[in-house]
Short mmCIF file of C-alpha atoms in Angstrom, two decimals:
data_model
loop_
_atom_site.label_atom_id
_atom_site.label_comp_id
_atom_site.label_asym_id
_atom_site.label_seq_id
_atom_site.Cartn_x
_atom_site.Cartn_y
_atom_site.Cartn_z
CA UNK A 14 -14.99 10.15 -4.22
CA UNK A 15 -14.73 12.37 -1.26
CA UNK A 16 -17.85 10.34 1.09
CA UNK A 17 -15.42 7.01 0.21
CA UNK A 18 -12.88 9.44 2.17
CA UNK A 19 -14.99 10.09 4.77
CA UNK A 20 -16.31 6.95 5.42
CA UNK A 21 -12.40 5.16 5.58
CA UNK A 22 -11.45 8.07 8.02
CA UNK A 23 -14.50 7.62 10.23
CA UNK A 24 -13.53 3.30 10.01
CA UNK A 25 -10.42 4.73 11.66
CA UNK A 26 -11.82 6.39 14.00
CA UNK A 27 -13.98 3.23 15.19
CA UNK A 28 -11.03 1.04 15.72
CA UNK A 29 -9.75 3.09 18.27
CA UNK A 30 -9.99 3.07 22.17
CA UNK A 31 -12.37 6.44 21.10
CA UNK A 32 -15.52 4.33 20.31
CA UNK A 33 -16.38 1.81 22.35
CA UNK A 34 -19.47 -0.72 20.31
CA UNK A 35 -22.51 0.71 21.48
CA UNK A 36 -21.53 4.58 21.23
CA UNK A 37 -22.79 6.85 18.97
CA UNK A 38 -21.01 8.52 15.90
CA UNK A 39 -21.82 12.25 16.12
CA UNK A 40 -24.56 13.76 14.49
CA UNK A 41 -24.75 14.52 10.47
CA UNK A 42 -24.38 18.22 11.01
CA UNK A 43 -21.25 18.33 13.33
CA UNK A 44 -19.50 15.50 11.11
CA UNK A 45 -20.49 17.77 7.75
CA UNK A 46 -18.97 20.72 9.77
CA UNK A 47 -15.43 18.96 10.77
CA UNK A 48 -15.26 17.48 6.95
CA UNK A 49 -16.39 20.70 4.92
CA UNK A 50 -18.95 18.94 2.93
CA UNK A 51 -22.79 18.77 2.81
CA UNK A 52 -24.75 16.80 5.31
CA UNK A 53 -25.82 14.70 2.18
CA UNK A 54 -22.55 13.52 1.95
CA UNK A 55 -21.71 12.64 4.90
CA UNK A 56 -24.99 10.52 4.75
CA UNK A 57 -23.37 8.93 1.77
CA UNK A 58 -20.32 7.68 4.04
CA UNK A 59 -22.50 6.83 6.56
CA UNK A 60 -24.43 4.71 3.91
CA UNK A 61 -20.91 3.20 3.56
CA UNK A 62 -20.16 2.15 7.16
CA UNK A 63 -23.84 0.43 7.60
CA UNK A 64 -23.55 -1.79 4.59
CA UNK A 65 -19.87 -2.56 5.88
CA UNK A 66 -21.78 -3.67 9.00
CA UNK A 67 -19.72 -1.25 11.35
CA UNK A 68 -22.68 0.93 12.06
CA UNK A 69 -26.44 1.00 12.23
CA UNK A 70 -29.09 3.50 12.41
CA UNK A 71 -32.10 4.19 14.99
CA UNK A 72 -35.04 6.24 14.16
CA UNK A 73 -34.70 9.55 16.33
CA UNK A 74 -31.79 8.54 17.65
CA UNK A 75 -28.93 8.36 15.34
CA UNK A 76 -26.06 5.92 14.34
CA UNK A 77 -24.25 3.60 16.58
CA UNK A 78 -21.16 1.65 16.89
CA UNK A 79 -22.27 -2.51 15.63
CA UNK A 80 -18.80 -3.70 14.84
CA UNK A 81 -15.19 -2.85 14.86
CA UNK A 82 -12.98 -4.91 11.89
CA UNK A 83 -9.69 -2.74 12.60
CA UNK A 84 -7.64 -2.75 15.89
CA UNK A 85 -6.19 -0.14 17.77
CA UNK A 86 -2.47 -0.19 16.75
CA UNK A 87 0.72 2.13 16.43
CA UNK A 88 1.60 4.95 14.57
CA UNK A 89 5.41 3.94 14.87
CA UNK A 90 6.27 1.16 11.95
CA UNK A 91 9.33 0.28 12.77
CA UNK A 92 9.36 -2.28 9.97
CA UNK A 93 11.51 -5.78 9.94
CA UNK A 94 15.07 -4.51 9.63
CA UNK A 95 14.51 -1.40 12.17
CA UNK A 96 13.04 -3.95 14.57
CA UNK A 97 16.18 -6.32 14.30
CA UNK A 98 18.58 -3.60 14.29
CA UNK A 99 20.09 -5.06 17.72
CA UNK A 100 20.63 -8.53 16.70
CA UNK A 101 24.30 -10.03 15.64
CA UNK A 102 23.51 -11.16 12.40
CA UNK A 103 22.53 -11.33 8.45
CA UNK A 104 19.15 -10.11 7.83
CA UNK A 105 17.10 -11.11 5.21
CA UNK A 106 13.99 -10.94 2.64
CA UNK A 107 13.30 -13.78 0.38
CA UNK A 108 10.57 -13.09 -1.61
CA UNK A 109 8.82 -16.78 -2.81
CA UNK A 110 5.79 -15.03 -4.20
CA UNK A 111 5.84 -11.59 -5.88
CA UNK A 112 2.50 -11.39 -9.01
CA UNK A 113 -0.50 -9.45 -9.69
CA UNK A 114 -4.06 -11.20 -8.88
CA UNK A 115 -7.95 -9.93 -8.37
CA UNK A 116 -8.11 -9.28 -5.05
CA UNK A 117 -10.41 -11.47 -3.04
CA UNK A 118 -13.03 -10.39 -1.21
CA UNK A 119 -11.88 -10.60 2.25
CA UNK A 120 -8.58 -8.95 0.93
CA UNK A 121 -10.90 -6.40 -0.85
CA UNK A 122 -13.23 -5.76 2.85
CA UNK A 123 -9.86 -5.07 4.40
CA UNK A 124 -8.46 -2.60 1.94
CA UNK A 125 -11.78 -1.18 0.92
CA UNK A 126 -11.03 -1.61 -2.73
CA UNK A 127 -13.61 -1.21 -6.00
CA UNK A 128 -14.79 -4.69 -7.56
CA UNK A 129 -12.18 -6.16 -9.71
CA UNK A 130 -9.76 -4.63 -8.43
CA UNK A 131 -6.06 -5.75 -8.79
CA UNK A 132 -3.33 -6.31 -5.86
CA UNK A 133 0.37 -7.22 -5.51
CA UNK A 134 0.74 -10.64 -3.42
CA UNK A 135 4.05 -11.34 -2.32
CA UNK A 136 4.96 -14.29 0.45
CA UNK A 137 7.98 -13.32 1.99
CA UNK A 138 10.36 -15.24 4.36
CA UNK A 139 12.11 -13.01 7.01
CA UNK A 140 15.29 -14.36 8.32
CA UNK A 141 18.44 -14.02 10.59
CA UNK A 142 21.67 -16.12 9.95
CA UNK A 143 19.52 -18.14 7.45
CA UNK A 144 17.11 -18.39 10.58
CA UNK A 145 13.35 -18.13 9.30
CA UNK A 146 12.31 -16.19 12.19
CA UNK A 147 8.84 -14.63 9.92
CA UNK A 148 6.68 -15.43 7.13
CA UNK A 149 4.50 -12.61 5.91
CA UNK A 150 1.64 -12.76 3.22
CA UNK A 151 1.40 -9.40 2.02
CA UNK A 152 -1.70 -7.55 -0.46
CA UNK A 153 -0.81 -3.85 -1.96
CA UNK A 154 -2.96 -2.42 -4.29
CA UNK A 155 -1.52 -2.13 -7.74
CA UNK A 156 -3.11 1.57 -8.75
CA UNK A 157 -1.35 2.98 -5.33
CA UNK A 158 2.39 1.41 -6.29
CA UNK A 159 2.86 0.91 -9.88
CA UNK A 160 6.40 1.05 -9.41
CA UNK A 161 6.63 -1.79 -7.19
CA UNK A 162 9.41 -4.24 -7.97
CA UNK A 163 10.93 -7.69 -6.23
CA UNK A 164 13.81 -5.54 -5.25
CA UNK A 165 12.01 -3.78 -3.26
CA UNK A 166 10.42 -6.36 -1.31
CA UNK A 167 13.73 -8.05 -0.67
CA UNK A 168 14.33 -4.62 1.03
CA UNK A 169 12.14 -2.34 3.33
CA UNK A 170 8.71 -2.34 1.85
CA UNK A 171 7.56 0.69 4.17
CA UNK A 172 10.44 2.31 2.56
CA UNK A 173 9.77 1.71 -0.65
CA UNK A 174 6.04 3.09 0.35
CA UNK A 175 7.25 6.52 1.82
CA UNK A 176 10.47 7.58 -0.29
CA UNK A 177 9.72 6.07 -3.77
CA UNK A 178 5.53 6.01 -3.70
CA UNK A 179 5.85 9.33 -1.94
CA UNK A 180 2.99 7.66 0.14
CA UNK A 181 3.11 9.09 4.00
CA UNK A 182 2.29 6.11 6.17
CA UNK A 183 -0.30 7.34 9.22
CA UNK A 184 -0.40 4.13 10.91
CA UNK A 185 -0.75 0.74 11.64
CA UNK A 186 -3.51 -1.98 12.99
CA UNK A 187 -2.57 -5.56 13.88
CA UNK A 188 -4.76 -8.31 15.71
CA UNK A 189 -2.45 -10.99 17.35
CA UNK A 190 -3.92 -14.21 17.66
CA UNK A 191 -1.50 -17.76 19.07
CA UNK A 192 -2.04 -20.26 16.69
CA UNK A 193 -0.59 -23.67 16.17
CA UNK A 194 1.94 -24.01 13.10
CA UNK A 195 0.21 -26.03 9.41
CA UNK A 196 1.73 -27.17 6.69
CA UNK A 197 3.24 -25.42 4.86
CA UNK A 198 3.99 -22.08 7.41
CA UNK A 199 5.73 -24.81 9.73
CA UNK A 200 7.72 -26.55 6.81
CA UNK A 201 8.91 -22.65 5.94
CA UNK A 202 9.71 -21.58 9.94
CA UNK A 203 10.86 -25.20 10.25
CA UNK A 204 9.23 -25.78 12.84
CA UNK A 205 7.39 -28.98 13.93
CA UNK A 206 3.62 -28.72 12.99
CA UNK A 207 1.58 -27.96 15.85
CA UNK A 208 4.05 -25.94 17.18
CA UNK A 209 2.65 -22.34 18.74
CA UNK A 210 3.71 -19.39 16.97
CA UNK A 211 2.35 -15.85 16.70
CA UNK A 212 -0.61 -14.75 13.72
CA UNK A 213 -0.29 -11.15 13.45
CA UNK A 214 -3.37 -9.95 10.33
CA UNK A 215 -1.57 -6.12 9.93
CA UNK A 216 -3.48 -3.07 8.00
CA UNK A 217 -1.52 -0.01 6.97
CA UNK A 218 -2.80 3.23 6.00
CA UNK A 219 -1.77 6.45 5.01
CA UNK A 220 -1.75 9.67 6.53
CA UNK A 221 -5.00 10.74 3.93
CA UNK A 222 -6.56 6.96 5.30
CA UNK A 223 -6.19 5.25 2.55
CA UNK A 224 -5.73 1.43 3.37
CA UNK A 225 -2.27 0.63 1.54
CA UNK A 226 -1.22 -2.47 2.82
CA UNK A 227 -2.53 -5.66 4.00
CA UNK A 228 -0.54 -8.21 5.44
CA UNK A 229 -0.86 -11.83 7.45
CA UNK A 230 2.14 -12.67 9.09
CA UNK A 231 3.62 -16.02 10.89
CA UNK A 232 6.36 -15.45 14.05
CA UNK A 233 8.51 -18.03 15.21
CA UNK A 234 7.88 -16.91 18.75
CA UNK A 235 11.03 -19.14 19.93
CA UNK A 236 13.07 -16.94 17.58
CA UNK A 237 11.68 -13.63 17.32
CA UNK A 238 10.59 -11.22 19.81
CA UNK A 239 9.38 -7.55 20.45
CA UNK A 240 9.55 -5.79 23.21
CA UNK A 241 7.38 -2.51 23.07
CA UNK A 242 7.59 0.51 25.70
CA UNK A 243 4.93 2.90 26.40
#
Protein backbone atom coordinates (compact mmCIF):
# COMPACT_ATOMS: atom_id res chain seq x y z
CA UNK A 1 0.00 0.00 0.00
CA UNK A 2 1.42 3.22 -1.16
CA UNK A 3 1.08 5.27 2.72
CA UNK A 4 3.22 1.87 3.96
CA UNK A 5 5.68 3.48 1.20
CA UNK A 6 5.53 6.65 2.45
CA UNK A 7 5.78 6.09 5.86
CA UNK A 8 9.27 3.61 5.36
CA UNK A 9 10.69 6.50 3.15
CA UNK A 10 9.90 9.23 5.66
CA UNK A 11 11.64 6.44 8.64
CA UNK A 12 14.58 7.05 6.31
CA UNK A 13 14.54 10.24 6.30
CA UNK A 14 14.50 10.44 10.31
CA UNK A 15 17.60 8.44 10.72
CA UNK A 16 19.57 10.84 9.07
CA UNK A 17 21.79 13.83 10.25
CA UNK A 18 18.47 15.78 8.43
CA UNK A 19 16.21 15.47 11.56
CA UNK A 20 17.49 16.07 14.60
CA UNK A 21 14.61 14.59 17.70
CA UNK A 22 12.70 17.50 18.40
CA UNK A 23 12.23 18.87 14.68
CA UNK A 24 9.31 18.90 12.87
CA UNK A 25 8.30 16.71 9.77
CA UNK A 26 6.85 19.13 7.21
CA UNK A 27 3.41 19.87 6.94
CA UNK A 28 0.59 17.35 5.35
CA UNK A 29 0.22 19.50 2.28
CA UNK A 30 3.94 19.92 1.20
CA UNK A 31 4.63 16.07 2.02
CA UNK A 32 1.23 15.17 -0.21
CA UNK A 33 2.81 17.53 -2.86
CA UNK A 34 6.53 15.84 -2.97
CA UNK A 35 4.71 12.17 -2.87
CA UNK A 36 1.76 12.80 -5.46
CA UNK A 37 -0.90 11.52 -3.25
CA UNK A 38 -3.78 13.00 -1.17
CA UNK A 39 -3.18 14.69 2.11
CA UNK A 40 -5.33 11.75 3.53
CA UNK A 41 -2.74 9.56 2.76
CA UNK A 42 -0.06 10.95 3.84
CA UNK A 43 -2.03 11.16 7.21
CA UNK A 44 -2.23 7.44 6.88
CA UNK A 45 1.75 7.17 6.94
CA UNK A 46 1.91 9.54 9.43
CA UNK A 47 -0.59 7.31 11.45
CA UNK A 48 2.22 4.76 10.77
CA UNK A 49 5.27 6.58 12.21
CA UNK A 50 3.26 7.61 15.61
CA UNK A 51 2.22 4.11 16.48
CA UNK A 52 5.95 3.09 15.56
CA UNK A 53 6.74 5.66 18.29
CA UNK A 54 9.07 7.76 15.88
CA UNK A 55 6.72 10.68 15.80
CA UNK A 56 4.01 12.46 17.72
CA UNK A 57 1.50 15.02 17.08
CA UNK A 58 0.66 18.58 18.75
CA UNK A 59 -2.59 20.28 18.36
CA UNK A 60 -1.88 23.45 16.06
CA UNK A 61 1.36 22.66 15.74
CA UNK A 62 2.11 19.62 13.81
CA UNK A 63 4.29 16.38 14.07
CA UNK A 64 7.62 16.08 15.63
CA UNK A 65 10.63 13.98 15.72
CA UNK A 66 10.14 11.39 19.36
CA UNK A 67 12.55 8.71 18.34
CA UNK A 68 15.02 7.60 15.80
CA UNK A 69 15.38 3.38 15.56
CA UNK A 70 17.69 3.61 12.29
CA UNK A 71 21.23 5.17 12.12
CA UNK A 72 22.77 7.28 9.75
CA UNK A 73 24.92 4.90 7.61
CA UNK A 74 26.48 4.47 4.00
CA UNK A 75 25.24 4.15 0.75
CA UNK A 76 28.52 2.22 -0.29
CA UNK A 77 28.11 -1.74 0.75
CA UNK A 78 31.12 -2.90 0.13
CA UNK A 79 30.11 -6.31 1.45
CA UNK A 80 32.62 -9.04 3.21
CA UNK A 81 34.74 -10.16 0.26
CA UNK A 82 35.06 -6.44 -1.32
CA UNK A 83 36.12 -5.33 2.16
CA UNK A 84 38.91 -8.09 2.41
CA UNK A 85 39.97 -7.74 -1.04
CA UNK A 86 43.58 -6.59 0.29
CA UNK A 87 44.27 -9.36 2.58
CA UNK A 88 46.75 -12.50 1.64
CA UNK A 89 44.48 -15.14 2.10
CA UNK A 90 41.37 -17.74 1.69
CA UNK A 91 38.15 -16.12 2.26
CA UNK A 92 35.29 -17.71 3.43
CA UNK A 93 31.35 -18.18 4.20
CA UNK A 94 30.21 -21.03 6.27
CA UNK A 95 26.77 -20.97 6.58
CA UNK A 96 25.72 -23.00 10.16
CA UNK A 97 22.14 -21.83 9.92
CA UNK A 98 20.23 -21.34 6.64
CA UNK A 99 15.78 -22.12 7.35
CA UNK A 100 12.62 -20.35 7.12
CA UNK A 101 10.94 -19.11 10.58
CA UNK A 102 8.02 -16.40 11.68
CA UNK A 103 9.77 -13.54 12.12
CA UNK A 104 9.87 -12.17 15.62
CA UNK A 105 8.76 -9.13 16.56
CA UNK A 106 11.80 -7.17 17.07
CA UNK A 107 13.00 -8.72 13.68
CA UNK A 108 9.50 -7.73 12.31
CA UNK A 109 9.87 -3.66 13.97
CA UNK A 110 13.14 -3.60 12.09
CA UNK A 111 12.02 -4.77 8.70
CA UNK A 112 8.55 -3.37 8.98
CA UNK A 113 6.98 -6.62 7.97
CA UNK A 114 2.95 -7.74 8.09
CA UNK A 115 2.04 -10.17 11.12
CA UNK A 116 3.05 -13.65 10.41
CA UNK A 117 5.22 -12.95 8.26
CA UNK A 118 8.06 -15.39 7.19
CA UNK A 119 12.03 -14.67 7.03
CA UNK A 120 15.24 -16.47 5.97
CA UNK A 121 17.70 -16.83 9.12
CA UNK A 122 21.03 -17.80 8.30
CA UNK A 123 24.19 -17.64 10.98
CA UNK A 124 27.12 -17.30 9.05
CA UNK A 125 30.85 -17.55 10.03
CA UNK A 126 33.19 -15.19 8.02
CA UNK A 127 36.71 -16.28 7.84
CA UNK A 128 40.36 -15.77 6.55
CA UNK A 129 42.93 -18.71 6.44
CA UNK A 130 40.33 -20.68 8.52
CA UNK A 131 40.53 -17.44 10.80
CA UNK A 132 36.88 -16.64 12.17
CA UNK A 133 37.36 -13.06 11.90
CA UNK A 134 32.97 -12.45 11.79
CA UNK A 135 29.88 -14.00 12.81
CA UNK A 136 26.75 -12.53 11.30
CA UNK A 137 23.01 -13.37 12.17
CA UNK A 138 21.21 -12.43 9.22
CA UNK A 139 16.89 -12.00 8.64
CA UNK A 140 15.64 -11.60 4.76
CA UNK A 141 12.24 -11.67 4.08
CA UNK A 142 11.11 -14.71 2.19
CA UNK A 143 8.33 -12.88 -0.29
CA UNK A 144 11.35 -10.37 -1.43
CA UNK A 145 13.97 -13.50 -2.32
CA UNK A 146 12.25 -16.62 -3.11
CA UNK A 147 15.12 -17.73 -4.91
CA UNK A 148 17.41 -17.63 -2.12
CA UNK A 149 19.65 -20.67 -1.75
CA UNK A 150 22.77 -21.79 0.75
CA UNK A 151 24.94 -21.20 -2.22
CA UNK A 152 24.35 -18.04 -2.20
CA UNK A 153 25.06 -17.23 1.23
CA UNK A 154 28.35 -19.05 1.09
CA UNK A 155 28.94 -16.29 -1.56
CA UNK A 156 28.11 -12.47 -1.69
CA UNK A 157 24.65 -12.09 -0.32
CA UNK A 158 24.42 -8.32 -1.60
CA UNK A 159 25.14 -9.92 -4.82
CA UNK A 160 22.83 -12.33 -4.84
CA UNK A 161 20.31 -9.27 -3.79
CA UNK A 162 21.20 -6.95 -6.82
CA UNK A 163 22.02 -9.35 -9.90
CA UNK A 164 19.72 -12.39 -9.21
CA UNK A 165 16.66 -10.57 -6.99
CA UNK A 166 17.10 -7.70 -9.40
CA UNK A 167 16.69 -5.77 -6.02
CA UNK A 168 18.77 -2.23 -6.22
CA UNK A 169 20.29 -1.79 -2.79
CA UNK A 170 19.92 2.22 -1.65
CA UNK A 171 21.73 1.88 1.47
CA UNK A 172 22.81 0.83 4.62
CA UNK A 173 22.31 1.63 8.61
CA UNK A 174 24.51 0.05 11.29
CA UNK A 175 24.74 0.94 15.14
CA UNK A 176 28.18 -0.21 16.59
CA UNK A 177 28.13 -0.99 20.05
CA UNK A 178 31.74 -2.80 22.09
CA UNK A 179 30.55 -5.62 23.76
CA UNK A 180 32.21 -8.38 25.67
CA UNK A 181 32.29 -11.93 23.83
CA UNK A 182 29.28 -14.95 25.38
CA UNK A 183 29.05 -18.22 24.81
CA UNK A 184 28.58 -19.33 22.12
CA UNK A 185 29.81 -16.05 19.69
CA UNK A 186 33.26 -16.47 21.65
CA UNK A 187 33.40 -20.39 21.27
CA UNK A 188 32.71 -19.55 17.25
CA UNK A 189 35.48 -16.37 17.03
CA UNK A 190 37.49 -18.49 19.47
CA UNK A 191 38.03 -16.16 21.47
CA UNK A 192 38.18 -16.20 25.32
CA UNK A 193 34.73 -15.15 26.79
CA UNK A 194 34.77 -11.75 27.97
CA UNK A 195 36.88 -10.79 25.41
CA UNK A 196 35.84 -7.18 23.61
CA UNK A 197 34.76 -7.45 20.18
CA UNK A 198 32.64 -5.25 17.92
CA UNK A 199 28.32 -5.63 17.74
CA UNK A 200 27.43 -4.11 14.57
CA UNK A 201 22.91 -4.49 14.34
CA UNK A 202 22.98 -3.60 10.18
CA UNK A 203 19.56 -2.65 8.15
CA UNK A 204 19.57 -2.69 4.38
CA UNK A 205 17.17 -1.20 2.13
CA UNK A 206 16.47 -0.73 -1.29
CA UNK A 207 16.56 2.05 -3.52
CA UNK A 208 12.27 2.06 -3.43
CA UNK A 209 12.95 1.81 0.82
CA UNK A 210 11.99 -1.27 1.30
CA UNK A 211 13.85 -2.82 4.40
CA UNK A 212 15.52 -6.08 2.79
CA UNK A 213 17.91 -7.16 5.13
CA UNK A 214 18.50 -7.35 8.72
CA UNK A 215 21.55 -8.46 10.16
CA UNK A 216 23.51 -8.68 13.81
CA UNK A 217 26.96 -9.18 13.41
CA UNK A 218 30.06 -10.20 15.86
CA UNK A 219 33.88 -8.74 14.83
CA UNK A 220 36.88 -10.12 16.14
CA UNK A 221 38.30 -6.64 16.50
CA UNK A 222 41.95 -8.27 17.02
CA UNK A 223 41.43 -9.77 13.55
CA UNK A 224 39.36 -7.66 11.50
CA UNK A 225 39.44 -4.11 10.74
CA UNK A 226 37.95 -1.23 8.54
CA UNK A 227 39.31 1.65 7.75
CA UNK A 228 36.74 4.16 6.14
CA UNK A 229 37.71 7.57 4.28
CA UNK A 230 35.52 10.47 3.87
Amino acid sequence: MIYKAIANTLRIRIGTAEYAVGSALPGEHRLAEEFGVSRMTVRKAIDLLVSWGLVFRKNGSGTFIMHKNVYPGTKNLPGFFKALKNFHGKITSQVLIFQIQSASDAVSAQLQLSDDEQVYYSRRIRSVNNTPLMIEDSYMPVRLFRSLALSHLEGSKFKYIEKEAKIQIGGNYECLTPILAENPIAGLLEVKEKTPILCISSLTYSRQNEFINYSIMYRNTSEYREDHYF
